[in-house]
Amino acid sequence: MIRYVAKEDINKVLSMMEQVREAFPGYQEAEFLEALYKAIDCKEALLEEKEGRLAGMLTFSYQEKELTFLAVMPEFRKQGVGKRLIKRMAECFEDGEVVHVITFREGDRKGMAARYCYHSCGFVDDEELVVFDYPCQKMVLKVEHVKG
């Protein structure tokens, strides 16, 4: 089940971050929490639960039109969790809007799964960037809702 993140979910989210933090260069818990509380207040944080457990979480920004964070628990990877969260996020935007994400560059082993997921959801490569002194790639998605 995909739903908005609530403040009662914070401990589950922090527990997830302990398991996935190596995939997020520059991760700082205090900054993450501050951003998460803001995302919860603005209805910009989604999670998927499976069997009553947190499977994955995504945060985004309506104003910046940006997918700001996506993580899937290791035991739920390769089961479509990330794709479902991205699809649900895209429903929050209008047809024709362009949403972006900053992720790993092609060839970076840490980002292979993330890049595959983003590409399979329709994101395409855009400019290369450096974030937190780490080489990154901007990817963009033109939102197109299926009619019918």
PDB file of C-alpha atoms in Angstrom:
ATOM      1  CA  MET A   1       0.000   0.000   0.000  1.00  0.00           C
ATOM      2  CA  ILE A   2       1.325   3.430  -0.957  1.00  0.00           C
ATOM      3  CA  ARG A   3       0.406   6.347   1.282  1.00  0.00           C
ATOM      4  CA  TYR A   4       1.738   9.665   2.521  1.00  0.00           C
ATOM      5  CA  VAL A   5       4.352   9.464   5.266  1.00  0.00           C
ATOM      6  CA  ALA A   6       3.073  10.498   8.708  1.00  0.00           C
ATOM      7  CA  LYS A   7       5.062  11.741  11.689  1.00  0.00           C
ATOM      8  CA  GLU A   8       4.360   8.380  13.382  1.00  0.00           C
ATOM      9  CA  ASP A   9       6.485   6.732  10.638  1.00  0.00           C
ATOM     10  CA  ILE A  10       9.707   8.604  11.533  1.00  0.00           C
ATOM     11  CA  ASN A  11      11.255   5.768  13.568  1.00  0.00           C
ATOM     12  CA  LYS A  12      10.582   3.263  10.757  1.00  0.00           C
ATOM     13  CA  VAL A  13      12.182   5.634   8.270  1.00  0.00           C
ATOM     14  CA  LEU A  14      15.277   6.169  10.445  1.00  0.00           C
ATOM     15  CA  SER A  15      15.602   2.410  10.859  1.00  0.00           C
ATOM     16  CA  MET A  16      15.495   2.049   7.064  1.00  0.00           C
ATOM     17  CA  MET A  17      18.181   4.738   6.696  1.00  0.00           C
ATOM     18  CA  GLU A  18      20.533   2.733   8.918  1.00  0.00           C
ATOM     19  CA  GLN A  19      20.315  -0.076   6.350  1.00  0.00           C
ATOM     20  CA  VAL A  20      20.673   2.042   3.195  1.00  0.00           C
ATOM     21  CA  ARG A  21      22.858   4.990   4.249  1.00  0.00           C
ATOM     22  CA  GLU A  22      25.924   3.825   2.284  1.00  0.00           C
ATOM     23  CA  ALA A  23      23.989   4.576  -0.918  1.00  0.00           C
ATOM     24  CA  PHE A  24      23.610   8.261   0.032  1.00  0.00           C
ATOM     25  CA  PRO A  25      26.899  10.203  -0.050  1.00  0.00           C
ATOM     26  CA  GLY A  26      26.707  13.161   2.318  1.00  0.00           C
ATOM     27  CA  TYR A  27      23.841  11.706   4.402  1.00  0.00           C
ATOM     28  CA  GLN A  28      23.452  13.532   7.720  1.00  0.00           C
ATOM     29  CA  GLU A  29      20.626  12.375  10.000  1.00  0.00           C
ATOM     30  CA  ALA A  30      19.773  15.842  11.373  1.00  0.00           C
ATOM     31  CA  GLU A  31      19.487  17.376   7.889  1.00  0.00           C
ATOM     32  CA  PHE A  32      17.546  14.369   6.636  1.00  0.00           C
ATOM     33  CA  LEU A  33      15.066  14.633   9.525  1.00  0.00           C
ATOM     34  CA  GLU A  34      14.547  18.350   8.961  1.00  0.00           C
ATOM     35  CA  ALA A  35      13.829  17.734   5.253  1.00  0.00           C
ATOM     36  CA  LEU A  36      11.567  14.778   6.073  1.00  0.00           C
ATOM     37  CA  TYR A  37       9.430  16.764   8.541  1.00  0.00           C
ATOM     38  CA  LYS A  38       9.018  19.502   5.922  1.00  0.00           C
ATOM     39  CA  ALA A  39       8.083  16.904   3.267  1.00  0.00           C
ATOM     40  CA  ILE A  40       5.519  15.346   5.614  1.00  0.00           C
ATOM     41  CA  ASP A  41       3.959  18.746   6.334  1.00  0.00           C
ATOM     42  CA  CYS A  42       3.760  19.573   2.604  1.00  0.00           C
ATOM     43  CA  LYS A  43       2.448  16.125   1.571  1.00  0.00           C
ATOM     44  CA  GLU A  44       5.666  15.514  -0.368  1.00  0.00           C
ATOM     45  CA  ALA A  45       6.655  12.170   1.187  1.00  0.00           C
ATOM     46  CA  LEU A  46       5.301   8.773   0.120  1.00  0.00           C
ATOM     47  CA  LEU A  47       5.973   5.296   1.423  1.00  0.00           C
ATOM     48  CA  GLU A  48       5.037   1.771   0.476  1.00  0.00           C
ATOM     49  CA  GLU A  49       4.244  -0.824   3.101  1.00  0.00           C
ATOM     50  CA  LYS A  50       4.303  -4.559   2.492  1.00  0.00           C
ATOM     51  CA  GLU A  51       3.221  -7.052   5.128  1.00  0.00           C
ATOM     52  CA  GLY A  52       2.964  -4.151   7.580  1.00  0.00           C
ATOM     53  CA  ARG A  53       6.624  -3.227   7.057  1.00  0.00           C
ATOM     54  CA  LEU A  54       8.235  -0.221   5.397  1.00  0.00           C
ATOM     55  CA  ALA A  55       9.346  -1.344   1.926  1.00  0.00           C
ATOM     56  CA  GLY A  56      10.453   2.004   0.506  1.00  0.00           C
ATOM     57  CA  MET A  57      10.072   5.764   0.681  1.00  0.00           C
ATOM     58  CA  LEU A  58      10.202   8.692  -1.715  1.00  0.00           C
ATOM     59  CA  THR A  59      10.235  12.443  -1.145  1.00  0.00           C
ATOM     60  CA  PHE A  60       9.736  15.128  -3.765  1.00  0.00           C
ATOM     61  CA  SER A  61       9.167  18.851  -4.176  1.00  0.00           C
ATOM     62  CA  TYR A  62       6.124  20.311  -5.903  1.00  0.00           C
ATOM     63  CA  GLN A  63       7.833  23.698  -6.164  1.00  0.00           C
ATOM     64  CA  GLU A  64      11.184  22.458  -7.496  1.00  0.00           C
ATOM     65  CA  LYS A  65       9.559  19.648  -9.523  1.00  0.00           C
ATOM     66  CA  GLU A  66      12.191  17.315  -8.117  1.00  0.00           C
ATOM     67  CA  LEU A  67      12.291  13.759  -6.836  1.00  0.00           C
ATOM     68  CA  THR A  68      14.507  14.493  -3.826  1.00  0.00           C
ATOM     69  CA  PHE A  69      14.924  11.054  -2.238  1.00  0.00           C
ATOM     70  CA  LEU A  70      14.157   7.410  -3.013  1.00  0.00           C
ATOM     71  CA  ALA A  71      15.174   4.377  -0.982  1.00  0.00           C
ATOM     72  CA  VAL A  72      13.979   0.769  -0.956  1.00  0.00           C
ATOM     73  CA  MET A  73      14.734  -1.648   1.848  1.00  0.00           C
ATOM     74  CA  PRO A  74      17.227  -4.330   0.707  1.00  0.00           C
ATOM     75  CA  GLU A  75      14.774  -7.227   1.158  1.00  0.00           C
ATOM     76  CA  PHE A  76      12.164  -5.488  -1.037  1.00  0.00           C
ATOM     77  CA  ARG A  77      14.444  -4.550  -3.937  1.00  0.00           C
ATOM     78  CA  LYS A  78      13.719  -5.797  -7.483  1.00  0.00           C
ATOM     79  CA  GLN A  79      10.014  -6.087  -6.624  1.00  0.00           C
ATOM     80  CA  GLY A  80       8.797  -2.862  -8.259  1.00  0.00           C
ATOM     81  CA  VAL A  81       8.639  -0.765  -5.069  1.00  0.00           C
ATOM     82  CA  GLY A  82      10.693   2.110  -6.488  1.00  0.00           C
ATOM     83  CA  LYS A  83       8.729   2.108  -9.746  1.00  0.00           C
ATOM     84  CA  ARG A  84       5.390   2.205  -7.921  1.00  0.00           C
ATOM     85  CA  LEU A  85       6.537   5.091  -5.732  1.00  0.00           C
ATOM     86  CA  ILE A  86       7.757   7.045  -8.779  1.00  0.00           C
ATOM     87  CA  LYS A  87       4.482   6.381 -10.623  1.00  0.00           C
ATOM     88  CA  ARG A  88       2.493   7.617  -7.604  1.00  0.00           C
ATOM     89  CA  MET A  89       4.683  10.728  -7.346  1.00  0.00           C
ATOM     90  CA  ALA A  90       4.167  11.472 -11.066  1.00  0.00           C
ATOM     91  CA  GLU A  91       0.397  11.468 -10.436  1.00  0.00           C
ATOM     92  CA  CYS A  92       0.956  14.527  -8.210  1.00  0.00           C
ATOM     93  CA  PHE A  93       2.077  16.587 -11.228  1.00  0.00           C
ATOM     94  CA  GLU A  94       0.228  17.848 -14.305  1.00  0.00           C
ATOM     95  CA  ASP A  95       0.603  16.433 -17.805  1.00  0.00           C
ATOM     96  CA  GLY A  96       3.599  17.965 -19.534  1.00  0.00           C
ATOM     97  CA  GLU A  97       5.410  19.025 -16.363  1.00  0.00           C
ATOM     98  CA  VAL A  98       9.071  17.991 -16.197  1.00  0.00           C
ATOM     99  CA  VAL A  99      10.324  16.431 -12.958  1.00  0.00           C
ATOM    100  CA  HIS A 100      14.025  15.877 -12.310  1.00  0.00           C
ATOM    101  CA  VAL A 101      16.195  13.766 -10.030  1.00  0.00           C
ATOM    102  CA  ILE A 102      19.899  13.936  -9.183  1.00  0.00           C
ATOM    103  CA  THR A 103      21.495  10.491  -9.134  1.00  0.00           C
ATOM    104  CA  PHE A 104      24.727   8.664  -9.865  1.00  0.00           C
ATOM    105  CA  ARG A 105      26.482   8.958 -13.218  1.00  0.00           C
ATOM    106  CA  GLU A 106      26.541   6.157 -15.730  1.00  0.00           C
ATOM    107  CA  GLY A 107      29.287   3.672 -14.883  1.00  0.00           C
ATOM    108  CA  ASP A 108      29.143   4.325 -11.107  1.00  0.00           C
ATOM    109  CA  ARG A 109      28.549   0.887  -9.568  1.00  0.00           C
ATOM    110  CA  LYS A 110      26.674   2.430  -6.597  1.00  0.00           C
ATOM    111  CA  GLY A 111      24.042   3.846  -8.937  1.00  0.00           C
ATOM    112  CA  MET A 112      23.374   0.981 -11.320  1.00  0.00           C
ATOM    113  CA  ALA A 113      20.068  -0.089  -9.719  1.00  0.00           C
ATOM    114  CA  ALA A 114      18.862   3.501  -9.253  1.00  0.00           C
ATOM    115  CA  ARG A 115      19.659   4.465 -12.849  1.00  0.00           C
ATOM    116  CA  TYR A 116      17.943   1.326 -14.143  1.00  0.00           C
ATOM    117  CA  CYS A 117      14.835   2.144 -12.082  1.00  0.00           C
ATOM    118  CA  TYR A 118      14.727   5.780 -13.234  1.00  0.00           C
ATOM    119  CA  HIS A 119      15.235   4.848 -16.888  1.00  0.00           C
ATOM    120  CA  SER A 120      12.510   2.186 -16.686  1.00  0.00           C
ATOM    121  CA  CYS A 121      10.127   4.866 -15.363  1.00  0.00           C
ATOM    122  CA  GLY A 122      10.824   7.158 -18.317  1.00  0.00           C
ATOM    123  CA  PHE A 123      13.592   9.402 -16.971  1.00  0.00           C
ATOM    124  CA  VAL A 124      16.281  10.406 -19.477  1.00  0.00           C
ATOM    125  CA  ASP A 125      19.833  11.616 -18.833  1.00  0.00           C
ATOM    126  CA  ASP A 126      20.396  15.355 -18.654  1.00  0.00           C
ATOM    127  CA  GLU A 127      23.407  17.368 -17.448  1.00  0.00           C
ATOM    128  CA  GLU A 128      26.274  16.031 -15.330  1.00  0.00           C
ATOM    129  CA  LEU A 129      26.787  17.716 -11.947  1.00  0.00           C
ATOM    130  CA  VAL A 130      28.954  17.492  -8.839  1.00  0.00           C
ATOM    131  CA  VAL A 131      27.042  17.333  -5.526  1.00  0.00           C
ATOM    132  CA  PHE A 132      28.736  16.965  -2.115  1.00  0.00           C
ATOM    133  CA  ASP A 133      32.026  16.665  -4.087  1.00  0.00           C
ATOM    134  CA  TYR A 134      30.590  13.580  -5.841  1.00  0.00           C
ATOM    135  CA  PRO A 135      30.031  13.218  -9.606  1.00  0.00           C
ATOM    136  CA  CYS A 136      26.284  13.033 -10.298  1.00  0.00           C
ATOM    137  CA  GLN A 137      23.796  13.059 -13.172  1.00  0.00           C
ATOM    138  CA  LYS A 138      20.576  15.007 -13.531  1.00  0.00           C
ATOM    139  CA  MET A 139      17.761  12.957 -15.097  1.00  0.00           C
ATOM    140  CA  VAL A 140      14.417  14.330 -16.270  1.00  0.00           C
ATOM    141  CA  LEU A 141      10.927  12.880 -16.675  1.00  0.00           C
ATOM    142  CA  LYS A 142       8.163  14.486 -18.719  1.00  0.00           C
ATOM    143  CA  VAL A 143       4.935  13.601 -16.912  1.00  0.00           C
ATOM    144  CA  GLU A 144       2.401  11.965 -19.198  1.00  0.00           C
ATOM    145  CA  HIS A 145      -0.725  10.505 -17.648  1.00  0.00           C
ATOM    146  CA  VAL A 146      -2.248   7.567 -19.491  1.00  0.00           C
ATOM    147  CA  LYS A 147      -5.786   8.374 -20.555  1.00  0.00           C
ATOM    148  CA  GLY A 148      -8.618   5.895 -20.382  1.00  0.00           C
TER     149      GLY A 148
END
